Amino acid sequence: MSQAPSRTVVVLAAGEGKRMKSATPKVLQPLLGRTLLGHVLAVSAAIKTDRTLVVVGHKADQVGAFLSEVAPDATPVLQAEQNGTGHAVRIALDAAPELTGTVVVLSGDVPLLRPETVEALLATHERAGAAATVLSAEVAEPGGLGRIVRDAGGNLERIVEAKDASAEQLAIREINSGIYAFDAALLREALGKLSTDNAQGEEYLTDVFAILAGQGQPVAIEIAEFAYETLGCNDRAELSRLRVLMRDRVNDGWMRAGVLLLDPATTWIDVTATLEPDAVVDQNCQISGTSSVATGAVIGPDSTLVDTSVAEGATVLRTHAIGAVIGPDATVGPFSYLRPGTTLARKAKVGGFVETKNAELGEGAKVPHLSYVGDAQIGAKANIGAGTIFANYDGVKKSRTVVGEAAFVGSDSVLIAPVEIGPGAYVAAGSAVVKDVPAGNLGVTRAQQRNVEGWVALKRPGTVSAEAADRARIITPEQD
Ligand code: UD1
Ligand code: CA
């Protein structure tokens, strides 16, 4: 049985990306759930490869740290000075002297590329028995990109950089995407022959094509089905265009999978998030990180979910949720802020202007209005009155509050942790609770109310209040 030839991916990620004008290296700029480089690494992971080498240079420590976190199998290779794409690949191959088979070169700043497109490139490369194959694209505005120069027979002759191109060559609209497949041995040999005799004084990887073609080696071209996939980005305006393209592609995918997006133009779903058929997303929503939305759930309008799961039938209206678990048929919002560790069981409710953190709400438990619920466990069917504050922080440490099943906490109470309200217990409105309230008891900490008769007439004569009180006395004369 013959073994399939080995495949190595080389990702070029050493450049600075000056035009981003950012302290963050270009390849680590975020784009809908992954960094630019993260997207490229996902492609590398999706096509079966034996190894992935990533050429790092600018802020190599930062890019290396990112790699060890998200792609520990990838091997960083340091290109201390960035002397061009040919130099970068040469350094990568020098770091892997035993490497044979096919080398796929990807660019760390081309995040829209799909694995299917790389597979098509590889299929063309293998079918042609090519020494080198380039992924090209037809574009309206080729700008500063390298041009594909074909001979009279339509075969690839060379790739010319815009800065080195003649006026005639600049008119070519077929561009080099910077994505290639090579035979490892022939690539290694050709890289040894690169010169820096060009407009940028760099070793151009693109020159490998003219070298191999000149040797009579077969070189091939795969034209990308969708040109936009090959778009790189050099500044933030271009990055924002890529973001829109990515958004539309992600949204189209979910809509085709049965998700109802009411306003896809204002719906931003990270590539790492998941939704089920018949989930509904209303306008102005961001669904980020590892978030998931189950069937029948309704998100938005105006909601942000970060690493938050929403179970079937739940509604999340005008809410900001991070690291929360929202149970089946639960209702959240409007204007709710769920922070990490929030867990809502079935039919639990978090209403308007409520903030929660490390808070577990049991089945059917309700915090309907204007509350802070920190470090708390609230039993099933318990009701937390408007304006209740769970005072979890004494200035030094945080403590927990437990509210039992079907307990009732009156409005405007402060539960000063650590404290426990027993099952079925009541807390009178306006109480500041420092002691446990046993099951079935009423906890009340208010002072007794006393009414001072005639106080307004005596102390505030002639005011509108005094007049109103006077009128009230005439209409409903006091009984004795
Ligand atoms: C390159 C191609 C050009 C193509 C374009 C597509 C060359 C000479 N030109 O041009 O034909 O149309 O990509 O985007 O290859 N990098 C390194 N080390 C270096 C230089 C670059 O790792 O020394 C990395 C960059 O970080 C980037 C990629 O290689 O990820 C491409 O480099 P870039 O400078 O953007 O190449 P272009 O000049 O745009
Ligand atoms: Ca580029």
Short mmCIF file of N, CA, C and O in Angstrom, two decimals, residues 90 93-100 183-193:
data_model
loop_
_atom_site.label_atom_id
_atom_site.label_comp_id
_atom_site.label_asym_id
_atom_site.label_seq_id
_atom_site.Cartn_x
_atom_site.Cartn_y
_atom_site.Cartn_z
N ARG A 90 11.92 30.06 2.86
CA ARG A 90 13.23 29.42 2.91
C ARG A 90 13.62 29.10 4.37
O ARG A 90 14.08 27.99 4.68
N LEU A 93 11.60 26.12 5.59
CA LEU A 93 12.09 24.82 5.09
C LEU A 93 13.43 24.46 5.71
O LEU A 93 13.72 23.28 5.96
N ASP A 94 14.25 25.47 6.00
CA ASP A 94 15.53 25.20 6.65
C ASP A 94 15.32 24.61 8.05
O ASP A 94 16.12 23.81 8.52
N ALA A 95 14.23 25.01 8.67
CA ALA A 95 13.93 24.50 10.01
C ALA A 95 13.41 23.07 9.97
O ALA A 95 13.27 22.42 11.00
N ALA A 96 13.07 22.59 8.77
CA ALA A 96 12.53 21.24 8.61
C ALA A 96 13.24 20.54 7.45
O ALA A 96 12.64 20.30 6.40
N PRO A 97 14.52 20.21 7.64
CA PRO A 97 15.33 19.70 6.52
C PRO A 97 14.83 18.37 5.96
O PRO A 97 15.08 18.06 4.78
N GLU A 98 14.10 17.60 6.77
CA GLU A 98 13.66 16.27 6.34
C GLU A 98 12.35 16.33 5.55
O GLU A 98 11.89 15.32 5.03
N LEU A 99 11.79 17.52 5.46
CA LEU A 99 10.45 17.67 4.90
C LEU A 99 10.38 17.32 3.40
O LEU A 99 11.20 17.79 2.61
N THR A 100 9.40 16.48 3.04
CA THR A 100 9.16 16.13 1.63
C THR A 100 7.66 16.25 1.36
O THR A 100 6.90 16.61 2.25
N ASP A 183 5.84 21.38 -4.70
CA ASP A 183 6.59 20.17 -4.39
C ASP A 183 7.76 20.60 -3.49
O ASP A 183 8.53 21.49 -3.87
N ALA A 184 7.89 19.96 -2.35
CA ALA A 184 8.85 20.43 -1.34
C ALA A 184 10.29 20.48 -1.87
O ALA A 184 10.98 21.49 -1.69
N ALA A 185 10.70 19.42 -2.54
CA ALA A 185 12.10 19.35 -2.99
C ALA A 185 12.39 20.42 -4.04
O ALA A 185 13.42 21.11 -3.98
N LEU A 186 11.47 20.57 -5.00
CA LEU A 186 11.68 21.56 -6.06
C LEU A 186 11.60 22.99 -5.51
O LEU A 186 12.32 23.88 -5.95
N LEU A 187 10.73 23.18 -4.53
CA LEU A 187 10.62 24.50 -3.90
C LEU A 187 11.93 24.85 -3.20
O LEU A 187 12.47 25.95 -3.36
N ARG A 188 12.44 23.89 -2.44
CA ARG A 188 13.68 24.12 -1.69
C ARG A 188 14.81 24.54 -2.63
O ARG A 188 15.53 25.50 -2.38
N GLU A 189 14.87 23.82 -3.76
CA GLU A 189 15.93 24.09 -4.73
C GLU A 189 15.76 25.49 -5.35
O GLU A 189 16.72 26.27 -5.43
N ALA A 190 14.53 25.82 -5.72
CA ALA A 190 14.27 27.11 -6.36
C ALA A 190 14.50 28.27 -5.39
O ALA A 190 14.99 29.34 -5.78
N LEU A 191 14.15 28.06 -4.11
CA LEU A 191 14.35 29.13 -3.11
C LEU A 191 15.82 29.50 -2.99
O LEU A 191 16.16 30.66 -2.71
N GLY A 192 16.70 28.50 -3.23
CA GLY A 192 18.13 28.76 -3.17
C GLY A 192 18.60 29.66 -4.30
O GLY A 192 19.73 30.17 -4.27
N LYS A 193 17.76 29.85 -5.30
CA LYS A 193 18.16 30.64 -6.46
C LYS A 193 17.54 32.05 -6.49
O LYS A 193 17.71 32.78 -7.46
#
